[in-house]
Amino acid sequence: MKICIIGAGNMGGAVALGLVNSGRYRAEDITLTAGHRESLAQYEPKGFKLSTDNKEAVREAELIMVAVKPATVFPVIDDIAPAIDAEKQCIVCIAAGINPDEFLKHLDAGSEGNATAVTDNRGKADLIYVIPNTGSEIGMG
């Protein structure tokens, strides 16, 4: 499975390390993004794919995790929405306090309606919220 974690900060980084440490995922199948290349330097020796281009990073991912600070979520979604294919990709948000309807509104507006391709009984795109903790890094979260 190809995974993209947008925001390789404390939470995104912990999840990435936890996935690899679990033995179920390989670092080379996980793309980590950050606003600055320096923020990604610690992950280079571990074999992760690294990028500062969120839109490009999500294109080949099957699972997209949005792990940025809550104030940055909507600008990030506005940026990546045109590259999202809701029929082939699952989106997970780990930012606390984000209204799911507002998240989907941003996603749908930027994707020219593609976000509604995968629907539940309410007619909206599936969106998964997760609130992990740093225990995720050691497989205990």
mmCIF file with all atom_site columns, C-alpha atoms in Angstrom:
data_model
loop_
_atom_site.group_PDB
_atom_site.id
_atom_site.type_symbol
_atom_site.label_atom_id
_atom_site.label_alt_id
_atom_site.label_comp_id
_atom_site.label_asym_id
_atom_site.label_entity_id
_atom_site.label_seq_id
_atom_site.pdbx_PDB_ins_code
_atom_site.Cartn_x
_atom_site.Cartn_y
_atom_site.Cartn_z
_atom_site.occupancy
_atom_site.B_iso_or_equiv
_atom_site.pdbx_formal_charge
_atom_site.auth_seq_id
_atom_site.auth_comp_id
_atom_site.auth_asym_id
_atom_site.auth_atom_id
_atom_site.pdbx_PDB_model_num
ATOM 1   C CA . MET A 1 1   ? 0.000   0.000  0.000  1.00 0.00 ? 1   MET A CA 1
ATOM 2   C CA . LYS A 1 2   ? 1.302   3.440  -0.941 1.00 0.00 ? 2   LYS A CA 1
ATOM 3   C CA . ILE A 1 3   ? 0.831   5.970  1.867  1.00 0.00 ? 3   ILE A CA 1
ATOM 4   C CA . CYS A 1 4   ? 1.319   9.729  1.876  1.00 0.00 ? 4   CYS A CA 1
ATOM 5   C CA . ILE A 1 5   ? 1.573   11.565 5.193  1.00 0.00 ? 5   ILE A CA 1
ATOM 6   C CA . ILE A 1 6   ? 1.215   15.295 4.722  1.00 0.00 ? 6   ILE A CA 1
ATOM 7   C CA . GLY A 1 7   ? 2.957   16.926 7.645  1.00 0.00 ? 7   GLY A CA 1
ATOM 8   C CA . ALA A 1 8   ? 5.982   15.041 8.974  1.00 0.00 ? 8   ALA A CA 1
ATOM 9   C CA . GLY A 1 9   ? 5.914   16.822 12.332 1.00 0.00 ? 9   GLY A CA 1
ATOM 10  C CA . ASN A 1 10  ? 5.506   15.173 15.725 1.00 0.00 ? 10  ASN A CA 1
ATOM 11  C CA . MET A 1 11  ? 2.280   13.309 14.955 1.00 0.00 ? 11  MET A CA 1
ATOM 12  C CA . GLY A 1 12  ? 2.834   12.548 11.273 1.00 0.00 ? 12  GLY A CA 1
ATOM 13  C CA . GLY A 1 13  ? 6.385   11.445 11.969 1.00 0.00 ? 13  GLY A CA 1
ATOM 14  C CA . ALA A 1 14  ? 5.315   9.246  14.881 1.00 0.00 ? 14  ALA A CA 1
ATOM 15  C CA . VAL A 1 15  ? 2.665   7.548  12.745 1.00 0.00 ? 15  VAL A CA 1
ATOM 16  C CA . ALA A 1 16  ? 5.147   6.970  9.902  1.00 0.00 ? 16  ALA A CA 1
ATOM 17  C CA . LEU A 1 17  ? 7.724   5.454  12.249 1.00 0.00 ? 17  LEU A CA 1
ATOM 18  C CA . GLY A 1 18  ? 5.052   3.353  13.947 1.00 0.00 ? 18  GLY A CA 1
ATOM 19  C CA . LEU A 1 19  ? 3.849   1.963  10.623 1.00 0.00 ? 19  LEU A CA 1
ATOM 20  C CA . VAL A 1 20  ? 7.373   0.927  9.669  1.00 0.00 ? 20  VAL A CA 1
ATOM 21  C CA . ASN A 1 21  ? 8.264   -0.337 13.144 1.00 0.00 ? 21  ASN A CA 1
ATOM 22  C CA . SER A 1 22  ? 5.164   -2.565 13.074 1.00 0.00 ? 22  SER A CA 1
ATOM 23  C CA . GLY A 1 23  ? 6.764   -4.525 10.225 1.00 0.00 ? 23  GLY A CA 1
ATOM 24  C CA . ARG A 1 24  ? 3.600   -4.218 8.122  1.00 0.00 ? 24  ARG A CA 1
ATOM 25  C CA . TYR A 1 25  ? 4.771   -1.315 5.950  1.00 0.00 ? 25  TYR A CA 1
ATOM 26  C CA . ARG A 1 26  ? 8.029   -0.393 4.276  1.00 0.00 ? 26  ARG A CA 1
ATOM 27  C CA . ALA A 1 27  ? 9.508   3.090  4.539  1.00 0.00 ? 27  ALA A CA 1
ATOM 28  C CA . GLU A 1 28  ? 9.942   3.244  0.760  1.00 0.00 ? 28  GLU A CA 1
ATOM 29  C CA . ASP A 1 29  ? 6.139   2.909  0.384  1.00 0.00 ? 29  ASP A CA 1
ATOM 30  C CA . ILE A 1 30  ? 5.524   5.967  2.570  1.00 0.00 ? 30  ILE A CA 1
ATOM 31  C CA . THR A 1 31  ? 5.921   9.524  1.300  1.00 0.00 ? 31  THR A CA 1
ATOM 32  C CA . LEU A 1 32  ? 6.362   12.205 3.941  1.00 0.00 ? 32  LEU A CA 1
ATOM 33  C CA . THR A 1 33  ? 5.856   15.876 3.206  1.00 0.00 ? 33  THR A CA 1
ATOM 34  C CA . ALA A 1 34  ? 6.724   19.073 5.021  1.00 0.00 ? 34  ALA A CA 1
ATOM 35  C CA . GLY A 1 35  ? 6.840   22.748 4.200  1.00 0.00 ? 35  GLY A CA 1
ATOM 36  C CA . HIS A 1 36  ? 10.629  22.812 4.378  1.00 0.00 ? 36  HIS A CA 1
ATOM 37  C CA . ARG A 1 37  ? 13.169  20.211 3.265  1.00 0.00 ? 37  ARG A CA 1
ATOM 38  C CA . GLU A 1 38  ? 15.078  20.632 6.552  1.00 0.00 ? 38  GLU A CA 1
ATOM 39  C CA . SER A 1 39  ? 12.057  19.264 8.447  1.00 0.00 ? 39  SER A CA 1
ATOM 40  C CA . LEU A 1 40  ? 12.357  16.022 6.481  1.00 0.00 ? 40  LEU A CA 1
ATOM 41  C CA . ALA A 1 41  ? 16.102  15.465 6.969  1.00 0.00 ? 41  ALA A CA 1
ATOM 42  C CA . GLN A 1 42  ? 15.713  13.113 9.945  1.00 0.00 ? 42  GLN A CA 1
ATOM 43  C CA . TYR A 1 43  ? 13.627  10.712 7.835  1.00 0.00 ? 43  TYR A CA 1
ATOM 44  C CA . GLU A 1 44  ? 16.024  10.431 4.898  1.00 0.00 ? 44  GLU A CA 1
ATOM 45  C CA . PRO A 1 45  ? 18.310  7.801  6.471  1.00 0.00 ? 45  PRO A CA 1
ATOM 46  C CA . LYS A 1 46  ? 15.256  5.679  7.305  1.00 0.00 ? 46  LYS A CA 1
ATOM 47  C CA . GLY A 1 47  ? 14.318  5.252  3.632  1.00 0.00 ? 47  GLY A CA 1
ATOM 48  C CA . PHE A 1 48  ? 11.100  7.258  3.417  1.00 0.00 ? 48  PHE A CA 1
ATOM 49  C CA . LYS A 1 49  ? 10.224  9.105  0.216  1.00 0.00 ? 49  LYS A CA 1
ATOM 50  C CA . LEU A 1 50  ? 10.373  12.820 0.958  1.00 0.00 ? 50  LEU A CA 1
ATOM 51  C CA . SER A 1 51  ? 8.705   15.801 -0.699 1.00 0.00 ? 51  SER A CA 1
ATOM 52  C CA . THR A 1 52  ? 7.817   19.440 -0.199 1.00 0.00 ? 52  THR A CA 1
ATOM 53  C CA . ASP A 1 53  ? 5.131   19.212 -2.921 1.00 0.00 ? 53  ASP A CA 1
ATOM 54  C CA . ASN A 1 54  ? 1.912   17.948 -1.320 1.00 0.00 ? 54  ASN A CA 1
ATOM 55  C CA . LYS A 1 55  ? -0.061  17.803 -4.549 1.00 0.00 ? 55  LYS A CA 1
ATOM 56  C CA . GLU A 1 56  ? 2.550   15.670 -6.296 1.00 0.00 ? 56  GLU A CA 1
ATOM 57  C CA . ALA A 1 57  ? 2.999   13.455 -3.224 1.00 0.00 ? 57  ALA A CA 1
ATOM 58  C CA . VAL A 1 58  ? -0.678  12.452 -3.040 1.00 0.00 ? 58  VAL A CA 1
ATOM 59  C CA . ARG A 1 59  ? -0.975  11.421 -6.695 1.00 0.00 ? 59  ARG A CA 1
ATOM 60  C CA . GLU A 1 60  ? 0.266   7.831  -6.281 1.00 0.00 ? 60  GLU A CA 1
ATOM 61  C CA . ALA A 1 61  ? -0.940  7.251  -2.720 1.00 0.00 ? 61  ALA A CA 1
ATOM 62  C CA . GLU A 1 62  ? -3.772  4.907  -1.845 1.00 0.00 ? 62  GLU A CA 1
ATOM 63  C CA . LEU A 1 63  ? -3.994  6.327  1.671  1.00 0.00 ? 63  LEU A CA 1
ATOM 64  C CA . ILE A 1 64  ? -3.521  10.037 2.344  1.00 0.00 ? 64  ILE A CA 1
ATOM 65  C CA . MET A 1 65  ? -3.053  11.164 5.920  1.00 0.00 ? 65  MET A CA 1
ATOM 66  C CA . VAL A 1 66  ? -3.418  14.851 6.716  1.00 0.00 ? 66  VAL A CA 1
ATOM 67  C CA . ALA A 1 67  ? -1.248  15.420 9.778  1.00 0.00 ? 67  ALA A CA 1
ATOM 68  C CA . VAL A 1 68  ? -0.756  19.187 9.766  1.00 0.00 ? 68  VAL A CA 1
ATOM 69  C CA . LYS A 1 69  ? -1.679  21.675 12.473 1.00 0.00 ? 69  LYS A CA 1
ATOM 70  C CA . PRO A 1 70  ? -5.430  22.428 12.542 1.00 0.00 ? 70  PRO A CA 1
ATOM 71  C CA . ALA A 1 71  ? -4.936  25.992 11.278 1.00 0.00 ? 71  ALA A CA 1
ATOM 72  C CA . THR A 1 72  ? -3.234  24.627 8.157  1.00 0.00 ? 72  THR A CA 1
ATOM 73  C CA . VAL A 1 73  ? -5.696  21.840 7.276  1.00 0.00 ? 73  VAL A CA 1
ATOM 74  C CA . PHE A 1 74  ? -7.992  23.788 4.946  1.00 0.00 ? 74  PHE A CA 1
ATOM 75  C CA . PRO A 1 75  ? -5.236  25.484 2.913  1.00 0.00 ? 75  PRO A CA 1
ATOM 76  C CA . VAL A 1 76  ? -3.592  22.060 2.491  1.00 0.00 ? 76  VAL A CA 1
ATOM 77  C CA . ILE A 1 77  ? -6.892  20.463 1.417  1.00 0.00 ? 77  ILE A CA 1
ATOM 78  C CA . ASP A 1 78  ? -7.523  23.318 -1.026 1.00 0.00 ? 78  ASP A CA 1
ATOM 79  C CA . ASP A 1 79  ? -4.073  22.648 -2.510 1.00 0.00 ? 79  ASP A CA 1
ATOM 80  C CA . ILE A 1 80  ? -4.315  18.858 -2.849 1.00 0.00 ? 80  ILE A CA 1
ATOM 81  C CA . ALA A 1 81  ? -8.004  18.508 -3.742 1.00 0.00 ? 81  ALA A CA 1
ATOM 82  C CA . PRO A 1 82  ? -7.459  18.671 -7.531 1.00 0.00 ? 82  PRO A CA 1
ATOM 83  C CA . ALA A 1 83  ? -5.049  15.705 -7.251 1.00 0.00 ? 83  ALA A CA 1
ATOM 84  C CA . ILE A 1 84  ? -7.422  13.517 -5.183 1.00 0.00 ? 84  ILE A CA 1
ATOM 85  C CA . ASP A 1 85  ? -9.288  10.595 -6.742 1.00 0.00 ? 85  ASP A CA 1
ATOM 86  C CA . ALA A 1 86  ? -11.882 9.594  -4.147 1.00 0.00 ? 86  ALA A CA 1
ATOM 87  C CA . GLU A 1 87  ? -12.613 6.328  -5.970 1.00 0.00 ? 87  GLU A CA 1
ATOM 88  C CA . LYS A 1 88  ? -9.035  5.149  -5.432 1.00 0.00 ? 88  LYS A CA 1
ATOM 89  C CA . GLN A 1 89  ? -7.825  7.023  -2.354 1.00 0.00 ? 89  GLN A CA 1
ATOM 90  C CA . CYS A 1 90  ? -8.798  7.089  1.287  1.00 0.00 ? 90  CYS A CA 1
ATOM 91  C CA . ILE A 1 91  ? -8.255  10.241 3.348  1.00 0.00 ? 91  ILE A CA 1
ATOM 92  C CA . VAL A 1 92  ? -7.431  10.202 7.040  1.00 0.00 ? 92  VAL A CA 1
ATOM 93  C CA . CYS A 1 93  ? -7.284  13.377 9.109  1.00 0.00 ? 93  CYS A CA 1
ATOM 94  C CA . ILE A 1 94  ? -5.514  13.458 12.457 1.00 0.00 ? 94  ILE A CA 1
ATOM 95  C CA . ALA A 1 95  ? -5.878  17.200 13.096 1.00 0.00 ? 95  ALA A CA 1
ATOM 96  C CA . ALA A 1 96  ? -8.023  17.807 16.171 1.00 0.00 ? 96  ALA A CA 1
ATOM 97  C CA . GLY A 1 97  ? -11.041 20.091 16.118 1.00 0.00 ? 97  GLY A CA 1
ATOM 98  C CA . ILE A 1 98  ? -11.704 19.997 12.370 1.00 0.00 ? 98  ILE A CA 1
ATOM 99  C CA . ASN A 1 99  ? -15.350 19.981 11.307 1.00 0.00 ? 99  ASN A CA 1
ATOM 100 C CA . PRO A 1 100 ? -15.824 17.004 8.938  1.00 0.00 ? 100 PRO A CA 1
ATOM 101 C CA . ASP A 1 101 ? -18.479 18.776 6.872  1.00 0.00 ? 101 ASP A CA 1
ATOM 102 C CA . GLU A 1 102 ? -16.169 21.751 6.380  1.00 0.00 ? 102 GLU A CA 1
ATOM 103 C CA . PHE A 1 103 ? -13.294 19.404 5.482  1.00 0.00 ? 103 PHE A CA 1
ATOM 104 C CA . LEU A 1 104 ? -15.441 17.693 2.838  1.00 0.00 ? 104 LEU A CA 1
ATOM 105 C CA . LYS A 1 105 ? -16.686 21.035 1.526  1.00 0.00 ? 105 LYS A CA 1
ATOM 106 C CA . HIS A 1 106 ? -13.087 22.143 0.910  1.00 0.00 ? 106 HIS A CA 1
ATOM 107 C CA . LEU A 1 107 ? -12.207 18.784 -0.601 1.00 0.00 ? 107 LEU A CA 1
ATOM 108 C CA . ASP A 1 108 ? -15.213 18.760 -2.909 1.00 0.00 ? 108 ASP A CA 1
ATOM 109 C CA . ALA A 1 109 ? -14.819 22.399 -4.015 1.00 0.00 ? 109 ALA A CA 1
ATOM 110 C CA . GLY A 1 110 ? -11.207 21.860 -5.050 1.00 0.00 ? 110 GLY A CA 1
ATOM 111 C CA . SER A 1 111 ? -11.785 18.507 -6.726 1.00 0.00 ? 111 SER A CA 1
ATOM 112 C CA . GLU A 1 112 ? -14.525 19.681 -9.105 1.00 0.00 ? 112 GLU A CA 1
ATOM 113 C CA . GLY A 1 113 ? -16.968 17.236 -7.525 1.00 0.00 ? 113 GLY A CA 1
ATOM 114 C CA . ASN A 1 114 ? -14.663 14.177 -7.555 1.00 0.00 ? 114 ASN A CA 1
ATOM 115 C CA . ALA A 1 115 ? -14.733 13.940 -3.777 1.00 0.00 ? 115 ALA A CA 1
ATOM 116 C CA . THR A 1 116 ? -18.341 12.766 -3.837 1.00 0.00 ? 116 THR A CA 1
ATOM 117 C CA . ALA A 1 117 ? -17.463 9.734  -5.980 1.00 0.00 ? 117 ALA A CA 1
ATOM 118 C CA . VAL A 1 118 ? -17.083 7.530  -2.892 1.00 0.00 ? 118 VAL A CA 1
ATOM 119 C CA . THR A 1 119 ? -20.192 7.971  -0.806 1.00 0.00 ? 119 THR A CA 1
ATOM 120 C CA . ASP A 1 120 ? -21.830 6.659  2.288  1.00 0.00 ? 120 ASP A CA 1
ATOM 121 C CA . ASN A 1 121 ? -25.545 6.787  3.050  1.00 0.00 ? 121 ASN A CA 1
ATOM 122 C CA . ARG A 1 122 ? -25.388 10.565 3.469  1.00 0.00 ? 122 ARG A CA 1
ATOM 123 C CA . GLY A 1 123 ? -24.025 11.089 -0.043 1.00 0.00 ? 123 GLY A CA 1
ATOM 124 C CA . LYS A 1 124 ? -20.664 12.405 1.112  1.00 0.00 ? 124 LYS A CA 1
ATOM 125 C CA . ALA A 1 125 ? -17.098 11.234 0.612  1.00 0.00 ? 125 ALA A CA 1
ATOM 126 C CA . ASP A 1 126 ? -15.738 8.887  3.238  1.00 0.00 ? 126 ASP A CA 1
ATOM 127 C CA . LEU A 1 127 ? -13.376 10.582 5.640  1.00 0.00 ? 127 LEU A CA 1
ATOM 128 C CA . ILE A 1 128 ? -11.636 8.908  8.572  1.00 0.00 ? 128 ILE A CA 1
ATOM 129 C CA . TYR A 1 129 ? -10.624 10.822 11.688 1.00 0.00 ? 129 TYR A CA 1
ATOM 130 C CA . VAL A 1 130 ? -7.914  9.441  13.955 1.00 0.00 ? 130 VAL A CA 1
ATOM 131 C CA . ILE A 1 131 ? -6.472  10.964 17.091 1.00 0.00 ? 131 ILE A CA 1
ATOM 132 C CA . PRO A 1 132 ? -3.202  9.064  17.657 1.00 0.00 ? 132 PRO A CA 1
ATOM 133 C CA . ASN A 1 133 ? -0.553  9.874  20.184 1.00 0.00 ? 133 ASN A CA 1
ATOM 134 C CA . THR A 1 134 ? 3.180   9.440  20.280 1.00 0.00 ? 134 THR A CA 1
ATOM 135 C CA . GLY A 1 135 ? 2.591   5.881  21.467 1.00 0.00 ? 135 GLY A CA 1
ATOM 136 C CA . SER A 1 136 ? 1.890   5.200  17.780 1.00 0.00 ? 136 SER A CA 1
ATOM 137 C CA . GLU A 1 137 ? 5.616   5.359  17.137 1.00 0.00 ? 137 GLU A CA 1
ATOM 138 C CA . ILE A 1 138 ? 6.261   2.357  19.356 1.00 0.00 ? 138 ILE A CA 1
ATOM 139 C CA . GLY A 1 139 ? 3.148   0.429  18.353 1.00 0.00 ? 139 GLY A CA 1
ATOM 140 C CA . MET A 1 140 ? 1.315   1.183  21.573 1.00 0.00 ? 140 MET A CA 1
ATOM 141 C CA . GLY A 1 141 ? -1.068  3.959  20.402 1.00 0.00 ? 141 GLY A CA 1
#
